mmCIF file of C-alpha atoms in Angstrom:
data_model
loop_
_atom_site.group_PDB
_atom_site.id
_atom_site.type_symbol
_atom_site.label_atom_id
_atom_site.label_comp_id
_atom_site.label_asym_id
_atom_site.label_seq_id
_atom_site.Cartn_x
_atom_site.Cartn_y
_atom_site.Cartn_z
ATOM 1 C CA UNK A 1 6.020 -9.296 3.929
ATOM 2 C CA UNK A 2 2.653 -8.280 2.557
ATOM 3 C CA UNK A 3 4.014 -6.567 -0.549
ATOM 4 C CA UNK A 4 3.298 -3.034 -1.679
ATOM 5 C CA UNK A 5 -0.254 -1.884 -0.955
ATOM 6 C CA UNK A 6 -2.064 0.871 -2.773
ATOM 7 C CA UNK A 7 -5.367 2.421 -1.889
ATOM 8 C CA UNK A 8 -7.843 2.900 -3.435
ATOM 9 C CA UNK A 9 -7.726 0.407 -6.326
ATOM 10 C CA UNK A 10 -10.057 2.517 -8.410
ATOM 11 C CA UNK A 11 -11.069 6.156 -8.253
ATOM 12 C CA UNK A 12 -13.574 7.981 -10.412
ATOM 13 C CA UNK A 13 -13.641 11.718 -9.961
ATOM 14 C CA UNK A 14 -15.076 14.745 -11.665
ATOM 15 C CA UNK A 15 -12.793 17.136 -13.458
ATOM 16 C CA UNK A 16 -11.563 19.837 -11.128
ATOM 17 C CA UNK A 17 -11.735 17.740 -7.968
ATOM 18 C CA UNK A 18 -8.730 16.843 -5.840
ATOM 19 C CA UNK A 19 -7.738 13.228 -5.281
ATOM 20 C CA UNK A 20 -5.253 11.567 -2.955
ATOM 21 C CA UNK A 21 -3.741 8.101 -3.257
ATOM 22 C CA UNK A 22 -1.876 6.162 -0.612
ATOM 23 C CA UNK A 23 0.982 3.690 -0.903
ATOM 24 C CA UNK A 24 2.348 1.423 1.827
ATOM 25 C CA UNK A 25 5.721 -0.023 0.786
ATOM 26 C CA UNK A 26 7.362 -3.227 1.900
ATOM 27 C CA UNK A 27 8.350 -2.438 5.476
ATOM 28 C CA UNK A 28 12.125 -2.802 5.164
ATOM 29 C CA UNK A 29 12.335 -0.868 1.895
ATOM 30 C CA UNK A 30 13.736 2.635 2.218
ATOM 31 C CA UNK A 31 12.961 3.808 -1.330
ATOM 32 C CA UNK A 32 9.504 4.504 -2.682
ATOM 33 C CA UNK A 33 8.627 5.430 -6.258
ATOM 34 C CA UNK A 34 5.563 6.782 -8.028
ATOM 35 C CA UNK A 35 4.924 6.060 -11.705
ATOM 36 C CA UNK A 36 1.999 6.721 -14.017
ATOM 37 C CA UNK A 37 0.996 4.381 -16.832
ATOM 38 C CA UNK A 38 -1.454 4.903 -19.655
ATOM 39 C CA UNK A 39 -2.719 2.280 -22.091
ATOM 40 C CA UNK A 40 -0.052 1.032 -24.449
ATOM 41 C CA UNK A 41 2.745 2.887 -22.707
ATOM 42 C CA UNK A 42 5.394 1.888 -20.222
ATOM 43 C CA UNK A 43 5.375 3.298 -16.699
ATOM 44 C CA UNK A 44 6.362 6.974 -16.631
ATOM 45 C CA UNK A 45 8.451 8.181 -13.692
ATOM 46 C CA UNK A 46 6.875 10.816 -11.449
ATOM 47 C CA UNK A 47 8.931 11.036 -8.266
ATOM 48 C CA UNK A 48 10.765 9.025 -5.643
ATOM 49 C CA UNK A 49 11.770 9.138 -1.985
ATOM 50 C CA UNK A 50 14.586 7.739 0.043
ATOM 51 C CA UNK A 51 13.220 7.529 3.561
ATOM 52 C CA UNK A 52 11.306 10.820 3.966
ATOM 53 C CA UNK A 53 13.435 12.824 1.500
ATOM 54 C CA UNK A 54 12.036 13.441 -1.973
ATOM 55 C CA UNK A 55 15.105 12.978 -4.176
ATOM 56 C CA UNK A 56 13.845 13.523 -7.698
ATOM 57 C CA UNK A 57 10.742 14.798 -9.460
ATOM 58 C CA UNK A 58 9.974 14.410 -13.139
ATOM 59 C CA UNK A 59 9.772 17.577 -15.218
ATOM 60 C CA UNK A 60 6.452 16.167 -16.368
ATOM 61 C CA UNK A 61 5.092 16.490 -12.838
ATOM 62 C CA UNK A 62 3.060 19.679 -12.895
ATOM 63 C CA UNK A 63 2.504 21.840 -9.828
ATOM 64 C CA UNK A 64 -0.920 20.181 -9.466
ATOM 65 C CA UNK A 65 0.865 17.031 -8.300
ATOM 66 C CA UNK A 66 2.423 16.690 -4.875
ATOM 67 C CA UNK A 67 3.791 13.711 -3.021
ATOM 68 C CA UNK A 68 4.799 13.196 0.582
ATOM 69 C CA UNK A 69 6.365 10.514 2.701
ATOM 70 C CA UNK A 70 6.218 12.161 6.092
ATOM 71 C CA UNK A 71 7.728 9.497 8.315
ATOM 72 C CA UNK A 72 9.613 7.497 5.747
ATOM 73 C CA UNK A 73 6.951 4.829 5.692
ATOM 74 C CA UNK A 74 3.741 5.264 3.662
ATOM 75 C CA UNK A 75 3.431 7.887 0.939
ATOM 76 C CA UNK A 76 0.604 9.923 -0.508
ATOM 77 C CA UNK A 77 0.231 11.344 -4.003
ATOM 78 C CA UNK A 78 -2.227 14.208 -4.391
ATOM 79 C CA UNK A 79 -3.531 15.592 -7.655
ATOM 80 C CA UNK A 80 -5.272 18.933 -7.421
ATOM 81 C CA UNK A 81 -7.806 20.240 -9.936
ATOM 82 C CA UNK A 82 -7.840 16.986 -11.876
ATOM 83 C CA UNK A 83 -7.992 17.041 -15.661
ATOM 84 C CA UNK A 84 -9.114 14.340 -18.073
ATOM 85 C CA UNK A 85 -5.492 13.854 -19.102
ATOM 86 C CA UNK A 86 -4.737 12.694 -15.569
ATOM 87 C CA UNK A 87 -6.712 9.506 -16.192
ATOM 88 C CA UNK A 88 -4.184 6.708 -15.855
ATOM 89 C CA UNK A 89 -2.945 3.907 -13.630
ATOM 90 C CA UNK A 90 -0.819 5.281 -10.802
ATOM 91 C CA UNK A 91 1.767 2.753 -9.713
ATOM 92 C CA UNK A 92 3.775 2.772 -6.525
ATOM 93 C CA UNK A 93 6.914 0.676 -6.078
ATOM 94 C CA UNK A 94 9.486 0.204 -3.363
ATOM 95 C CA UNK A 95 13.029 -1.093 -3.101
ATOM 96 C CA UNK A 96 15.935 -1.347 -0.706
ATOM 97 C CA UNK A 97 18.514 1.356 -1.579
ATOM 98 C CA UNK A 98 19.106 1.238 -5.362
ATOM 99 C CA UNK A 99 17.510 -1.284 -7.710
ATOM 100 C CA UNK A 100 20.246 -3.737 -6.886
ATOM 101 C CA UNK A 101 19.467 -7.323 -7.668
ATOM 102 C CA UNK A 102 15.925 -7.212 -6.418
ATOM 103 C CA UNK A 103 14.664 -4.374 -8.561
ATOM 104 C CA UNK A 104 11.432 -2.735 -7.651
ATOM 105 C CA UNK A 105 8.352 -4.375 -6.240
ATOM 106 C CA UNK A 106 5.252 -2.739 -7.637
ATOM 107 C CA UNK A 107 1.879 -2.415 -5.981
ATOM 108 C CA UNK A 108 -1.335 -3.256 -7.801
ATOM 109 C CA UNK A 109 -1.882 0.377 -8.736
ATOM 110 C CA UNK A 110 -4.677 2.918 -8.426
ATOM 111 C CA UNK A 111 -6.709 3.407 -11.575
ATOM 112 C CA UNK A 112 -7.897 6.999 -11.853
ATOM 113 C CA UNK A 113 -10.705 7.993 -14.183
ATOM 114 C CA UNK A 114 -11.485 11.681 -14.527
ATOM 115 C CA UNK A 115 -14.921 12.366 -16.010
ATOM 116 C CA UNK B 1 15.346 9.878 -29.379
ATOM 117 C CA UNK B 2 13.628 8.203 -26.448
ATOM 118 C CA UNK B 3 15.975 7.020 -23.734
ATOM 119 C CA UNK B 4 14.784 3.403 -23.782
ATOM 120 C CA UNK B 5 13.171 2.099 -26.967
ATOM 121 C CA UNK B 6 11.312 -1.101 -27.693
ATOM 122 C CA UNK B 7 9.297 -2.366 -30.638
ATOM 123 C CA UNK B 8 5.714 -2.367 -29.389
ATOM 124 C CA UNK B 9 4.824 -5.505 -31.358
ATOM 125 C CA UNK B 10 2.770 -7.551 -31.150
ATOM 126 C CA UNK B 11 5.308 -10.325 -31.471
ATOM 127 C CA UNK B 12 3.666 -13.678 -32.139
ATOM 128 C CA UNK B 13 5.517 -16.959 -31.711
ATOM 129 C CA UNK B 14 4.274 -20.565 -31.695
ATOM 130 C CA UNK B 15 4.330 -22.530 -28.468
ATOM 131 C CA UNK B 16 7.751 -24.086 -27.869
ATOM 132 C CA UNK B 17 9.628 -21.539 -30.000
ATOM 133 C CA UNK B 18 12.180 -18.966 -28.848
ATOM 134 C CA UNK B 19 10.828 -15.451 -28.349
ATOM 135 C CA UNK B 20 13.369 -12.652 -28.822
ATOM 136 C CA UNK B 21 12.601 -9.243 -27.345
ATOM 137 C CA UNK B 22 14.851 -6.282 -28.042
ATOM 138 C CA UNK B 23 15.610 -2.947 -26.415
ATOM 139 C CA UNK B 24 17.963 -0.098 -27.275
ATOM 140 C CA UNK B 25 19.017 2.733 -25.012
ATOM 141 C CA UNK B 26 20.526 6.137 -25.643
ATOM 142 C CA UNK B 27 22.485 6.833 -22.428
ATOM 143 C CA UNK B 28 25.986 5.373 -22.769
ATOM 144 C CA UNK B 29 26.385 5.807 -19.021
ATOM 145 C CA UNK B 30 23.629 3.300 -18.245
ATOM 146 C CA UNK B 31 25.061 0.481 -16.143
ATOM 147 C CA UNK B 32 22.111 -1.737 -15.280
ATOM 148 C CA UNK B 33 19.171 -3.081 -17.220
ATOM 149 C CA UNK B 34 15.971 -4.714 -16.089
ATOM 150 C CA UNK B 35 13.273 -6.755 -17.777
ATOM 151 C CA UNK B 36 9.766 -6.699 -16.340
ATOM 152 C CA UNK B 37 6.735 -8.714 -17.399
ATOM 153 C CA UNK B 38 3.282 -7.170 -17.223
ATOM 154 C CA UNK B 39 0.113 -9.159 -17.702
ATOM 155 C CA UNK B 40 -2.932 -7.277 -18.912
ATOM 156 C CA UNK B 41 -4.501 -5.323 -16.059
ATOM 157 C CA UNK B 42 -1.677 -6.199 -13.656
ATOM 158 C CA UNK B 43 1.386 -4.375 -12.415
ATOM 159 C CA UNK B 44 4.918 -5.076 -13.691
ATOM 160 C CA UNK B 45 6.968 -7.859 -12.107
ATOM 161 C CA UNK B 46 10.729 -8.211 -12.347
ATOM 162 C CA UNK B 47 12.010 -11.094 -14.457
ATOM 163 C CA UNK B 48 15.719 -10.397 -14.805
ATOM 164 C CA UNK B 49 18.423 -7.795 -14.442
ATOM 165 C CA UNK B 50 21.840 -7.587 -16.123
ATOM 166 C CA UNK B 51 24.846 -5.366 -15.464
ATOM 167 C CA UNK B 52 27.688 -6.889 -17.482
ATOM 168 C CA UNK B 53 28.236 -7.424 -21.173
ATOM 169 C CA UNK B 54 27.313 -10.876 -22.344
ATOM 170 C CA UNK B 55 24.580 -13.323 -21.425
ATOM 171 C CA UNK B 56 22.822 -14.063 -18.180
ATOM 172 C CA UNK B 57 20.582 -17.105 -17.926
ATOM 173 C CA UNK B 58 17.786 -17.863 -15.473
ATOM 174 C CA UNK B 59 15.683 -20.901 -16.309
ATOM 175 C CA UNK B 60 14.013 -20.361 -19.676
ATOM 176 C CA UNK B 61 15.070 -16.683 -19.748
ATOM 177 C CA UNK B 62 18.339 -15.271 -21.072
ATOM 178 C CA UNK B 63 19.230 -11.588 -20.967
ATOM 179 C CA UNK B 64 21.901 -10.352 -23.355
ATOM 180 C CA UNK B 65 23.716 -7.016 -23.051
ATOM 181 C CA UNK B 66 25.949 -5.325 -25.614
ATOM 182 C CA UNK B 67 27.079 -1.983 -24.241
ATOM 183 C CA UNK B 68 29.047 -1.046 -27.366
ATOM 184 C CA UNK B 69 25.877 -1.305 -29.435
ATOM 185 C CA UNK B 70 23.662 -0.009 -26.588
ATOM 186 C CA UNK B 71 21.435 -3.009 -26.988
ATOM 187 C CA UNK B 72 19.838 -5.383 -24.512
ATOM 188 C CA UNK B 73 17.633 -8.338 -25.322
ATOM 189 C CA UNK B 74 15.563 -11.002 -23.606
ATOM 190 C CA UNK B 75 15.229 -14.517 -24.991
ATOM 191 C CA UNK B 76 12.474 -16.809 -23.797
ATOM 192 C CA UNK B 77 13.086 -20.455 -24.667
ATOM 193 C CA UNK B 78 10.293 -23.030 -25.003
ATOM 194 C CA UNK B 79 7.690 -20.258 -25.018
ATOM 195 C CA UNK B 80 4.401 -21.088 -23.327
ATOM 196 C CA UNK B 81 0.978 -19.470 -23.717
ATOM 197 C CA UNK B 82 1.397 -18.267 -20.120
ATOM 198 C CA UNK B 83 4.327 -16.144 -21.320
ATOM 199 C CA UNK B 84 1.884 -13.994 -23.311
ATOM 200 C CA UNK B 85 2.272 -10.547 -21.758
ATOM 201 C CA UNK B 86 3.929 -7.179 -22.307
ATOM 202 C CA UNK B 87 7.661 -7.132 -21.621
ATOM 203 C CA UNK B 88 9.179 -3.893 -20.390
ATOM 204 C CA UNK B 89 12.824 -2.940 -20.603
ATOM 205 C CA UNK B 90 14.109 -0.423 -18.038
ATOM 206 C CA UNK B 91 17.324 1.298 -17.046
ATOM 207 C CA UNK B 92 18.389 4.145 -14.760
ATOM 208 C CA UNK B 93 19.020 7.329 -16.758
ATOM 209 C CA UNK B 94 20.736 10.276 -15.094
ATOM 210 C CA UNK B 95 18.943 11.031 -11.838
ATOM 211 C CA UNK B 96 15.860 9.026 -12.812
ATOM 212 C CA UNK B 97 16.036 5.699 -11.005
ATOM 213 C CA UNK B 98 14.355 3.650 -13.755
ATOM 214 C CA UNK B 99 13.159 4.743 -17.187
ATOM 215 C CA UNK B 100 10.902 2.232 -18.914
ATOM 216 C CA UNK B 101 10.397 1.538 -22.586
ATOM 217 C CA UNK B 102 6.894 1.308 -24.056
ATOM 218 C CA UNK B 103 6.983 -2.451 -23.822
ATOM 219 C CA UNK B 104 6.688 -5.241 -26.382
ATOM 220 C CA UNK B 105 3.505 -7.279 -26.436
ATOM 221 C CA UNK B 106 4.243 -10.991 -26.810
ATOM 222 C CA UNK B 107 1.640 -13.503 -27.907
ATOM 223 C CA UNK B 108 2.465 -17.220 -27.703
ATOM 224 C CA UNK B 109 0.133 -19.241 -29.906
ATOM 225 C CA UNK B 110 -0.780 -22.736 -28.732
#
């Protein structure tokens, strides 16, 4: 069990560019979650998958954001036409079924800076 | 009203004291509650979860849940400087698997 891996750790991009982040969950976990966190705030829910099915998306997730989990393993989060307000830490987490008694395991995050 | 609310602090306590962190929630249907600890620059890590009214103890940590008052708290006994972090309260709300509060920043002074 190598934990939840996120790549890259840091990304600096110019406004208007597209970016893609990858998350590899713990192998036996069937649920995968994406959150966004800005300074001084708690993690904000974006979307989650059970296996390859995307079950819920936040109303805050604009149409510039898209996430996939094509084979029920790793997931990608793409942001198109980035804006400065997209600068944040993007956190991925995984779990087995519901939170249960193990809760989520978070990855180290991808810090996005839009300049 | 936000779904999960916490006082952002900072809360400062001397080493060895009890730190009390509080959280209120608006969804009466919430059934499970989680406390995460987040060190500066790191990702959140689960400390405790609680489903039933009353207290749940794990080492120096005690979670307390009062569903009638829609209130959940975390007590840290014998606080250590290494406990200095932001503590996040979270609960499922509707179809959202976990909604987090803003977090309370705890500072334990040696």
